[in-house]
Amino acid sequence: MPRPAATAAAPPARKVPLRKLLRAASVACGVQFGWALQLSLLTPYVQELGIPHAFASLVWLCGPLSGLLVQPLVGHLSDRIAPAASPLGRRRPFIAAGAASIAAAVLTVGFSADIGRLFGDDITPGTTRLGAICVYLVGFWLLDVGNNATQGPCRAFLADLTENDPRRTRIANAYFSLFMALGNILGYATGAYSGWYWIFPFTVTPSCSISCANLKSAFLLDIIILVITTYITVASVQEPQSFGGDEAEHPGTEQEAFLWELFGSFRYFTLPVWMVLIVTALTWIGWFPFILFDTDWMGREIYRGSPDNPEATQSYHDGVRMGSFGLMLNSVLLGFTSVVLEKLCRKWGAGLVWGVSNILMALCFVAMLVITYVAKNMDYPPSGVPPTGIVIASLVVFTILGAPLAITYSIPYAMAASRVENLGLGQGLAMGILNLAIVIPQHR
C-alpha cells in the first residue's frame, strides 16, 4: 500500500515583476515635480515677498530640520506596522499621507501672497510682506515634511519588494531615479514657461503678480500629477507579508524608544555601511549649494539681474527661466543615465561608478566658478543680454551634472538597502538613517 504523500513545501514566493516595480516607483515623478518647482522658483519668490537674499538660504533650513527627524521617524513607524494591520500594508499609508501633505502645502505656498493680504499685508512692490512670509514658511515646512514622509517609505517599499536582491534593488532605485528625472523635466519645463498666468487667469490677483501667478499655476498642475502618480504607486502591487529582520512580525516584543533605537543601531554598522554614509554626506555638501541656488545663480551672475532692483528684475527673471531650462536639460541626461545605470554597474561595479560620478560633479562645480569669473570680467552689450557663449557654457554644465545626479539618487540607496538588510534592520529605518547623511550637511 503506498505511503501517504508528504505535505508539499510551500512554493517560494514569486518575485515582483519589473513592470510592477516600475509602477511602484512612479510616485517619485509627482514628488519630484513639486521639488523641481521648489528649487527653480521658490528662492526668487521669497525675495519678492521681502526676504533679503542673504537670509534666503535660512528659509531652506526648514527642509533639513524636518528631514532630520521626519524621515527616520516615518521609516521607524512603517517598520513597526504589521502588513496585515492595514488594507494598504505598512508603507503605502505613509506614502498616501505624505502625498496629501504635499498637496496641502503647495496650495499654502502658492496662495501665500493672497492669504497674507487678508492678514493686512501692504502689497506695494518692494515692501516686506510679513503675513505672506509667515504663511509661506508654514507651507514650506509642511511641504518638506510631506516630501520626507513620502520618499522614505517609497524607497523602503521598493527595498521590500526586491527582497534583498542587489541587482533588483539597483534596478528598482534606477526606476525611482528615472521617475525623479521625469518629474524634474516636467517641473523645470513648467518653471521655464512664463505664460501659465494666461492659461489660468484667475491666478493673477492684486497681491500676486505675473511671476507669482505662474508659480501658483505650476503648483496647481503639481497637485494633479501628484494625485495620479500616487494612485499608480498605491495600486501597483501588494506588499509582501513577511520581511527579513523585521520586528513587526513579533508584536509582543518590547520596543525601544525611537531615538534610542535610531542612534543605537549605529553600533551594528559595518565599515561598508559607514563608508556609504560618509561618502553620501560629503557628496551632498557639494550638491546643496547648486540645488538651492542654481537658477538664482543664473539670474544674478550670468544675467546680472536682481529681484530687489526694479530696473534689473526682468533680467533676473529671464535668468531664472533660462536656469530652469538648463535644469530641464539636466533632467533629460538624468533620465538617460538612470536607464543605463544598471549596465554600468554590472560592467564597472557600483562603487567605481559612484566615485567617477563624484569626480565629474566636482569638475562641473569648478567650471561654474570659472564661468562666474569670466562673466564678471566681460563687457555686456547695452541691452544687458549676456553673451551667447556664456549662456551656452552654463547650460552645458547644468546638463552634464544630470549624470552624477542620477547616480547620487540611485546607488547610495541601493547600497544602503542591501547592506543594512544583512544587519537585520528594517528598511524604513535604514532609509531614514541614510537620510541623516543627506540632511546633516544642509546645516553647515
Coordinates of C-alpha atoms in Angstrom, one line a residue:
M1 CA 0.0 0.0 0.0
P2 CA 1.5 3.3 -1.0
R3 CA 2.6 5.7 1.8
P4 CA 0.8 9.0 2.1
A5 CA 2.5 11.8 0.3
A6 CA 4.4 14.2 2.4
T7 CA 3.0 17.6 2.8
A8 CA 4.4 19.7 0.0
A9 CA 6.6 22.6 1.0
A10 CA 5.2 26.0 0.3
P11 CA 6.4 27.2 -3.1
P12 CA 8.8 30.1 -3.0
A13 CA 7.2 33.5 -3.4
R14 CA 7.3 34.8 -6.9
K15 CA 9.5 37.8 -7.5
V16 CA 7.6 41.0 -8.2
P17 CA 7.8 41.6 -11.9
L18 CA 9.9 44.5 -13.0
R19 CA 6.9 46.3 -14.6
K20 CA 5.3 46.4 -11.2
L21 CA 8.5 47.7 -9.6
L22 CA 8.3 50.4 -12.3
R23 CA 4.8 51.4 -11.3
A24 CA 5.6 51.2 -7.6
A25 CA 8.3 53.9 -8.2
S26 CA 6.1 56.2 -10.1
V27 CA 5.2 58.4 -7.2
A28 CA 8.7 59.8 -7.4
C29 CA 7.6 61.7 -10.5
G30 CA 4.8 63.6 -8.7
V31 CA 7.0 64.3 -5.7
Q32 CA 9.9 65.5 -7.8
F33 CA 7.7 67.6 -10.0
G34 CA 6.9 69.7 -6.9
W35 CA 10.5 69.6 -5.7
A36 CA 11.7 70.9 -9.1
L37 CA 9.3 73.8 -8.8
Q38 CA 10.6 74.5 -5.3
L39 CA 14.2 74.6 -6.5
S40 CA 13.7 76.7 -9.6
L41 CA 11.0 79.1 -8.4
L42 CA 10.9 79.5 -4.6
T43 CA 14.2 81.2 -4.0
P44 CA 13.2 84.1 -6.3
Y45 CA 9.7 84.1 -4.9
V46 CA 10.8 84.5 -1.2
Q47 CA 12.8 87.5 -2.3
E48 CA 9.8 89.0 -3.9
L49 CA 7.9 88.6 -0.6
G50 CA 10.7 90.8 1.0
I51 CA 13.1 88.2 2.5
P52 CA 16.7 89.5 1.7
H53 CA 18.9 87.3 -0.4
A54 CA 21.3 86.9 2.5
F55 CA 18.5 85.2 4.5
A56 CA 17.0 83.2 1.7
S57 CA 19.2 80.2 2.5
L58 CA 18.0 80.3 6.1
V59 CA 14.5 79.6 4.8
W60 CA 15.7 76.3 3.3
L61 CA 16.8 75.1 6.8
C62 CA 13.1 74.1 7.2
G63 CA 13.9 71.1 4.9
P64 CA 16.9 69.6 6.8
L65 CA 15.4 70.3 10.2
S66 CA 12.2 68.4 9.3
G67 CA 14.1 65.7 7.4
L68 CA 16.4 65.2 10.4
L69 CA 13.6 63.6 12.3
V70 CA 10.6 63.1 10.0
Q71 CA 12.1 60.5 7.6
P72 CA 13.8 58.4 10.2
L73 CA 10.6 58.5 12.4
V74 CA 8.3 57.7 9.5
G75 CA 10.6 54.9 8.4
H76 CA 10.7 53.5 12.0
L77 CA 6.9 53.6 12.3
S78 CA 6.4 51.9 8.9
D79 CA 8.8 49.2 10.0
R80 CA 6.7 48.6 13.1
I81 CA 3.3 48.2 11.4
A82 CA 2.3 44.6 10.7
P83 CA 1.5 44.3 6.9
A84 CA -2.0 42.8 7.8
A85 CA -2.9 45.7 10.0
S86 CA -3.9 47.9 7.1
P87 CA -5.6 47.2 3.7
L88 CA -2.7 49.1 2.1
G89 CA 0.0 47.3 4.0
R90 CA 2.6 49.3 6.1
R91 CA 4.4 51.5 3.6
R92 CA 1.6 52.7 1.3
P93 CA -0.5 54.5 4.0
F94 CA 2.6 56.7 4.7
I95 CA 3.1 57.3 1.0
A96 CA -0.5 58.4 0.6
A97 CA -0.5 60.6 3.7
G98 CA 2.8 62.2 2.6
A99 CA 1.3 63.0 -0.8
A100 CA -1.7 64.6 0.8
S101 CA 0.6 66.8 2.9
I102 CA 2.4 67.9 -0.2
A103 CA -0.8 68.8 -1.9
A104 CA -1.9 70.9 1.1
A105 CA 1.5 72.5 1.3
V106 CA 1.8 73.6 -2.3
L107 CA -1.7 75.2 -2.1
T108 CA -0.5 77.1 1.1
V109 CA 2.8 78.2 -0.6
G110 CA 1.2 79.2 -3.9
F111 CA -1.6 81.3 -2.3
S112 CA 0.6 82.7 0.5
A113 CA 0.6 86.2 -1.1
D114 CA -3.2 86.2 -1.3
I115 CA -3.5 84.9 2.3
G116 CA -1.0 87.5 3.5
R117 CA -3.1 90.3 2.0
L118 CA -6.1 89.0 4.1
F119 CA -3.9 89.4 7.1
G120 CA -3.2 93.1 6.2
D121 CA 0.0 93.0 4.2
D122 CA 1.0 96.1 2.3
I123 CA 1.2 94.9 -1.4
T124 CA 3.2 97.8 -2.6
P125 CA 6.2 96.5 -4.6
G126 CA 9.4 96.4 -2.6
T127 CA 7.7 96.2 0.8
T128 CA 8.2 93.3 3.2
R129 CA 5.0 91.2 3.4
L130 CA 5.2 89.7 6.9
G131 CA 1.8 87.9 6.7
A132 CA 2.7 86.2 3.4
I133 CA 6.1 85.3 4.7
C134 CA 4.6 83.6 7.8
V135 CA 2.1 81.7 5.6
Y136 CA 4.8 80.7 3.2
L137 CA 7.1 79.4 6.0
V138 CA 4.2 77.2 7.3
G139 CA 3.5 75.8 3.9
F140 CA 7.2 75.3 3.1
W141 CA 7.7 73.4 6.3
L142 CA 4.7 71.2 5.6
L143 CA 6.0 70.7 2.1
D144 CA 9.3 69.3 3.3
V145 CA 7.6 67.2 5.9
G146 CA 5.4 65.7 3.1
N147 CA 8.4 65.1 0.9
N148 CA 10.3 63.3 3.6
A149 CA 7.2 61.3 4.7
T150 CA 6.7 60.1 1.1
Q151 CA 10.1 59.4 -0.3
G152 CA 11.5 57.4 2.7
P153 CA 8.6 54.8 2.8
C154 CA 8.7 54.6 -1.0
R155 CA 12.4 53.7 -1.0
A156 CA 11.7 51.2 1.8
F157 CA 8.7 49.9 -0.2
L158 CA 11.0 49.2 -3.2
A159 CA 13.6 47.6 -1.0
D160 CA 10.9 45.3 0.5
L161 CA 9.7 44.3 -3.0
T162 CA 13.2 43.4 -4.2
E163 CA 13.8 41.1 -1.3
N164 CA 17.5 41.9 -0.8
D165 CA 18.5 41.0 -4.3
P166 CA 21.3 43.5 -5.1
R167 CA 20.6 43.6 -8.8
R168 CA 16.9 44.1 -8.5
T169 CA 17.5 46.7 -5.8
R170 CA 19.7 48.7 -8.1
I171 CA 17.1 48.3 -10.9
A172 CA 14.3 49.5 -8.5
N173 CA 16.3 52.5 -7.4
A174 CA 17.2 53.3 -11.0
Y175 CA 13.4 53.3 -11.8
F176 CA 12.9 55.7 -8.9
S177 CA 15.7 57.9 -10.3
L178 CA 14.1 57.7 -13.7
F179 CA 10.8 58.9 -12.4
M180 CA 12.6 61.7 -10.5
A181 CA 14.2 62.7 -13.8
L182 CA 10.7 62.7 -15.5
G183 CA 9.3 64.8 -12.6
N184 CA 12.3 67.2 -12.9
I185 CA 11.8 67.5 -16.7
L186 CA 8.1 68.4 -16.2
G187 CA 8.8 70.6 -13.2
Y188 CA 11.6 72.6 -14.8
A189 CA 9.8 72.9 -18.1
T190 CA 6.8 74.2 -16.2
G191 CA 9.0 76.7 -14.3
A192 CA 10.7 77.8 -17.5
Y193 CA 7.3 78.7 -19.2
S194 CA 6.2 82.2 -18.4
G195 CA 2.6 82.0 -19.8
W196 CA 0.8 80.0 -17.2
Y197 CA -1.0 83.1 -15.9
W198 CA -2.6 83.4 -19.3
I199 CA -3.9 79.8 -19.2
F200 CA -5.1 80.2 -15.6
P201 CA -6.1 83.9 -15.5
F202 CA -7.8 83.6 -12.1
T203 CA -4.3 83.2 -10.5
V204 CA -3.5 86.9 -11.2
T205 CA -4.7 89.0 -8.2
P206 CA -3.8 92.4 -6.8
S207 CA -1.4 90.7 -4.4
C208 CA 0.0 88.2 -6.9
S209 CA 2.0 89.5 -9.9
I210 CA 2.5 87.6 -13.1
S211 CA 5.6 85.7 -11.8
C212 CA 3.6 84.8 -8.6
A213 CA 0.6 83.7 -10.7
N214 CA 2.9 81.5 -12.8
L215 CA 4.2 79.8 -9.6
K216 CA 0.6 79.4 -8.3
S217 CA -0.5 77.8 -11.6
A218 CA 2.5 75.5 -11.6
F219 CA 1.7 74.2 -8.2
L220 CA -1.9 73.5 -9.2
L221 CA -0.5 71.3 -12.0
D222 CA 1.7 69.6 -9.5
I223 CA -1.3 68.5 -7.4
I224 CA -2.8 66.9 -10.5
I225 CA 0.3 65.0 -11.3
L226 CA 0.9 64.0 -7.7
V227 CA -2.6 62.5 -7.3
I228 CA -2.2 60.4 -10.5
T229 CA 1.3 59.1 -9.6
T230 CA 0.4 58.4 -6.0
Y231 CA -2.6 56.3 -7.1
I232 CA -0.4 54.3 -9.5
T233 CA 2.1 53.6 -6.8
V234 CA -0.5 52.6 -4.1
A235 CA -2.4 50.4 -6.6
S236 CA 0.6 48.9 -8.2
V237 CA 1.4 45.8 -6.1
Q238 CA 0.5 44.2 -2.8
E239 CA 3.2 44.4 -0.2
P240 CA 5.0 41.3 1.0
Q241 CA 3.5 39.7 4.1
S242 CA 6.8 39.0 5.8
F243 CA 10.1 40.8 5.9
G244 CA 13.6 39.6 7.0
G245 CA 14.9 41.2 10.1
D246 CA 11.6 42.9 10.9
E247 CA 10.3 43.3 14.5
A248 CA 6.8 44.0 13.2
E249 CA 6.4 40.2 12.9
H250 CA 6.9 39.9 16.7
P251 CA 4.3 42.4 18.2
G252 CA 4.8 41.0 21.7
T253 CA 8.5 42.1 21.7
E254 CA 9.2 45.2 23.8
Q255 CA 10.2 48.1 21.6
E256 CA 12.9 50.5 22.3
A257 CA 12.3 54.3 22.2
F258 CA 12.7 55.7 18.7
L259 CA 15.7 57.9 19.2
W260 CA 17.5 55.3 21.3
E261 CA 16.9 52.7 18.6
L262 CA 17.9 55.1 15.8
F263 CA 21.2 56.0 17.3
G264 CA 21.7 52.7 19.0
S265 CA 21.6 51.0 15.6
F266 CA 24.8 52.7 14.7
R267 CA 26.7 50.3 16.8
Y268 CA 25.8 47.5 14.4
F269 CA 27.1 49.2 11.3
T270 CA 30.0 47.6 9.5
L271 CA 32.7 49.6 7.7
P272 CA 31.0 49.4 4.3
V273 CA 27.8 50.9 5.8
W274 CA 29.8 53.7 7.4
M275 CA 31.6 54.4 4.1
V276 CA 28.2 54.7 2.3
L277 CA 27.0 57.2 4.9
I278 CA 30.2 59.2 4.9
V279 CA 30.5 59.5 1.1
T280 CA 26.8 60.3 0.9
A281 CA 27.3 63.2 3.4
L282 CA 30.4 64.6 1.6
T283 CA 28.6 64.3 -1.8
W284 CA 25.6 66.3 -0.6
I285 CA 27.8 69.0 0.8
G286 CA 28.7 69.7 -2.8
W287 CA 25.2 69.2 -4.2
F288 CA 23.2 71.5 -1.9
P289 CA 24.6 74.9 -3.0
F290 CA 23.9 74.0 -6.6
I291 CA 20.5 72.6 -5.9
L292 CA 19.3 75.6 -3.9
F293 CA 20.8 78.5 -5.9
D294 CA 21.2 77.2 -9.4
T295 CA 18.5 79.4 -11.0
D296 CA 19.4 82.3 -8.7
W297 CA 23.0 82.0 -9.9
M298 CA 21.9 82.2 -13.5
G299 CA 19.7 85.2 -12.8
R300 CA 22.3 87.1 -10.7
E301 CA 25.7 86.1 -12.1
I302 CA 25.0 85.4 -15.7
Y303 CA 22.1 87.7 -16.5
R304 CA 23.3 90.3 -13.9
G305 CA 19.7 90.8 -12.6
S306 CA 18.3 91.3 -9.1
P307 CA 14.8 90.8 -7.7
D308 CA 15.5 93.8 -5.3
N309 CA 16.2 96.3 -8.1
P310 CA 13.2 97.2 -10.2
E311 CA 15.5 98.1 -13.2
A312 CA 17.1 94.6 -13.1
T313 CA 14.1 92.5 -12.1
Q314 CA 13.3 91.5 -15.7
S315 CA 16.9 90.4 -16.3
Y316 CA 16.8 88.3 -13.2
H317 CA 13.6 86.5 -14.1
D318 CA 14.9 85.9 -17.6
G319 CA 17.9 84.3 -16.0
V320 CA 15.7 82.2 -13.7
R321 CA 13.8 80.9 -16.7
M322 CA 17.0 80.1 -18.5
G323 CA 18.2 78.3 -15.4
S324 CA 15.0 76.3 -15.4
F325 CA 15.6 75.3 -19.0
G326 CA 19.1 74.2 -18.1
L327 CA 17.8 72.1 -15.3
M328 CA 15.3 70.5 -17.7
L329 CA 18.2 69.5 -19.9
N330 CA 19.9 68.3 -16.7
S331 CA 16.9 66.0 -16.1
V332 CA 17.0 64.6 -19.6
L333 CA 20.5 63.4 -19.1
L334 CA 19.5 62.2 -15.5
G335 CA 16.8 60.1 -17.1
F336 CA 19.1 58.6 -19.7
T337 CA 21.7 57.8 -17.1
S338 CA 19.1 56.1 -15.0
V339 CA 18.2 53.8 -17.9
V340 CA 21.8 52.7 -18.5
L341 CA 22.9 52.7 -14.9
E342 CA 22.4 49.0 -14.2
K343 CA 24.6 48.1 -17.2
L344 CA 27.3 50.5 -16.0
C345 CA 27.2 48.9 -12.5
R346 CA 27.5 45.4 -13.9
K347 CA 30.4 46.4 -16.1
W348 CA 32.4 48.6 -13.7
G349 CA 30.9 48.0 -10.2
A350 CA 28.6 50.3 -8.3
G351 CA 31.4 51.7 -6.2
L352 CA 33.6 52.8 -9.2
V353 CA 30.6 54.3 -11.0
W354 CA 29.7 56.3 -7.8
G355 CA 33.3 57.5 -7.4
V356 CA 33.7 58.6 -11.1
S357 CA 30.4 60.5 -10.8
N358 CA 31.6 62.4 -7.8
I359 CA 34.8 63.5 -9.6
L360 CA 32.6 64.6 -12.6
M361 CA 30.4 66.6 -10.2
A362 CA 33.4 68.4 -8.7
L363 CA 34.8 69.3 -12.1
C364 CA 31.5 70.8 -13.1
F365 CA 31.3 72.9 -10.0
V366 CA 34.8 74.2 -10.7
A367 CA 33.6 75.1 -14.2
M368 CA 30.8 77.1 -12.7
L369 CA 33.4 79.2 -10.7
V370 CA 35.3 79.8 -13.9
I371 CA 32.2 80.9 -15.8
T372 CA 31.3 83.2 -13.0
Y373 CA 34.7 84.8 -13.1
V374 CA 34.6 85.2 -16.9
A375 CA 31.1 86.7 -16.8
K376 CA 32.1 89.3 -14.2
N377 CA 35.0 90.5 -16.3
M378 CA 33.2 90.6 -19.6
D379 CA 31.5 93.7 -21.2
Y380 CA 27.9 93.0 -21.9
P381 CA 26.0 94.7 -24.8
P382 CA 23.8 97.8 -23.9
S383 CA 20.7 95.5 -23.9
G384 CA 22.2 93.7 -20.9
V385 CA 21.7 90.3 -22.6
P386 CA 24.6 88.0 -21.7
P387 CA 26.9 86.8 -24.5
T388 CA 25.7 83.6 -26.1
G389 CA 28.9 81.8 -25.3
I390 CA 28.5 82.3 -21.6
V391 CA 24.8 81.2 -21.6
I392 CA 25.7 78.0 -23.6
A393 CA 28.6 77.2 -21.3
S394 CA 26.3 77.5 -18.3
L395 CA 23.7 75.3 -19.9
V396 CA 26.3 72.7 -20.8
V397 CA 27.5 72.5 -17.2
F398 CA 23.9 72.2 -16.0
T399 CA 23.2 69.4 -18.4
I400 CA 26.4 67.4 -17.6
L401 CA 25.5 67.5 -13.9
G402 CA 22.5 65.3 -14.7
A403 CA 24.7 62.2 -14.9
P404 CA 26.2 62.3 -11.5
L405 CA 22.9 63.5 -10.0
A406 CA 21.2 60.3 -11.3
I407 CA 23.9 58.2 -9.7
T408 CA 23.5 60.1 -6.4
Y409 CA 19.8 59.5 -6.5
S410 CA 20.2 55.8 -7.0
I411 CA 23.4 54.0 -6.0
P412 CA 23.7 55.1 -2.3
Y413 CA 20.1 53.9 -1.7
A414 CA 20.7 50.6 -3.3
M415 CA 24.0 50.1 -1.4
A416 CA 22.3 51.1 1.9
A417 CA 19.3 48.8 1.3
S418 CA 21.4 45.7 0.6
R419 CA 24.0 46.3 3.4
V420 CA 21.5 47.2 6.1
E421 CA 19.2 44.3 5.3
N422 CA 22.1 42.0 6.1
L423 CA 22.3 43.5 9.6
G424 CA 18.6 42.7 10.3
L425 CA 17.4 46.3 10.5
G426 CA 14.1 47.4 8.9
Q427 CA 14.3 49.1 5.5
G428 CA 12.3 52.1 6.7
L429 CA 14.8 52.8 9.5
A430 CA 17.7 52.2 7.0
M431 CA 16.4 54.8 4.6
G432 CA 15.9 57.2 7.5
I433 CA 19.5 56.7 8.6
L434 CA 20.7 57.4 5.1
N435 CA 18.6 60.5 5.0
L436 CA 20.5 61.7 8.1
A437 CA 23.7 61.6 6.0
I438 CA 21.8 63.8 3.4
V439 CA 20.2 66.4 5.6
I440 CA 23.0 67.0 8.2
P441 CA 25.3 68.6 5.5
Q442 CA 22.5 71.2 4.9
H443 CA 23.1 72.7 8.4
R444 CA 26.7 73.6 7.7

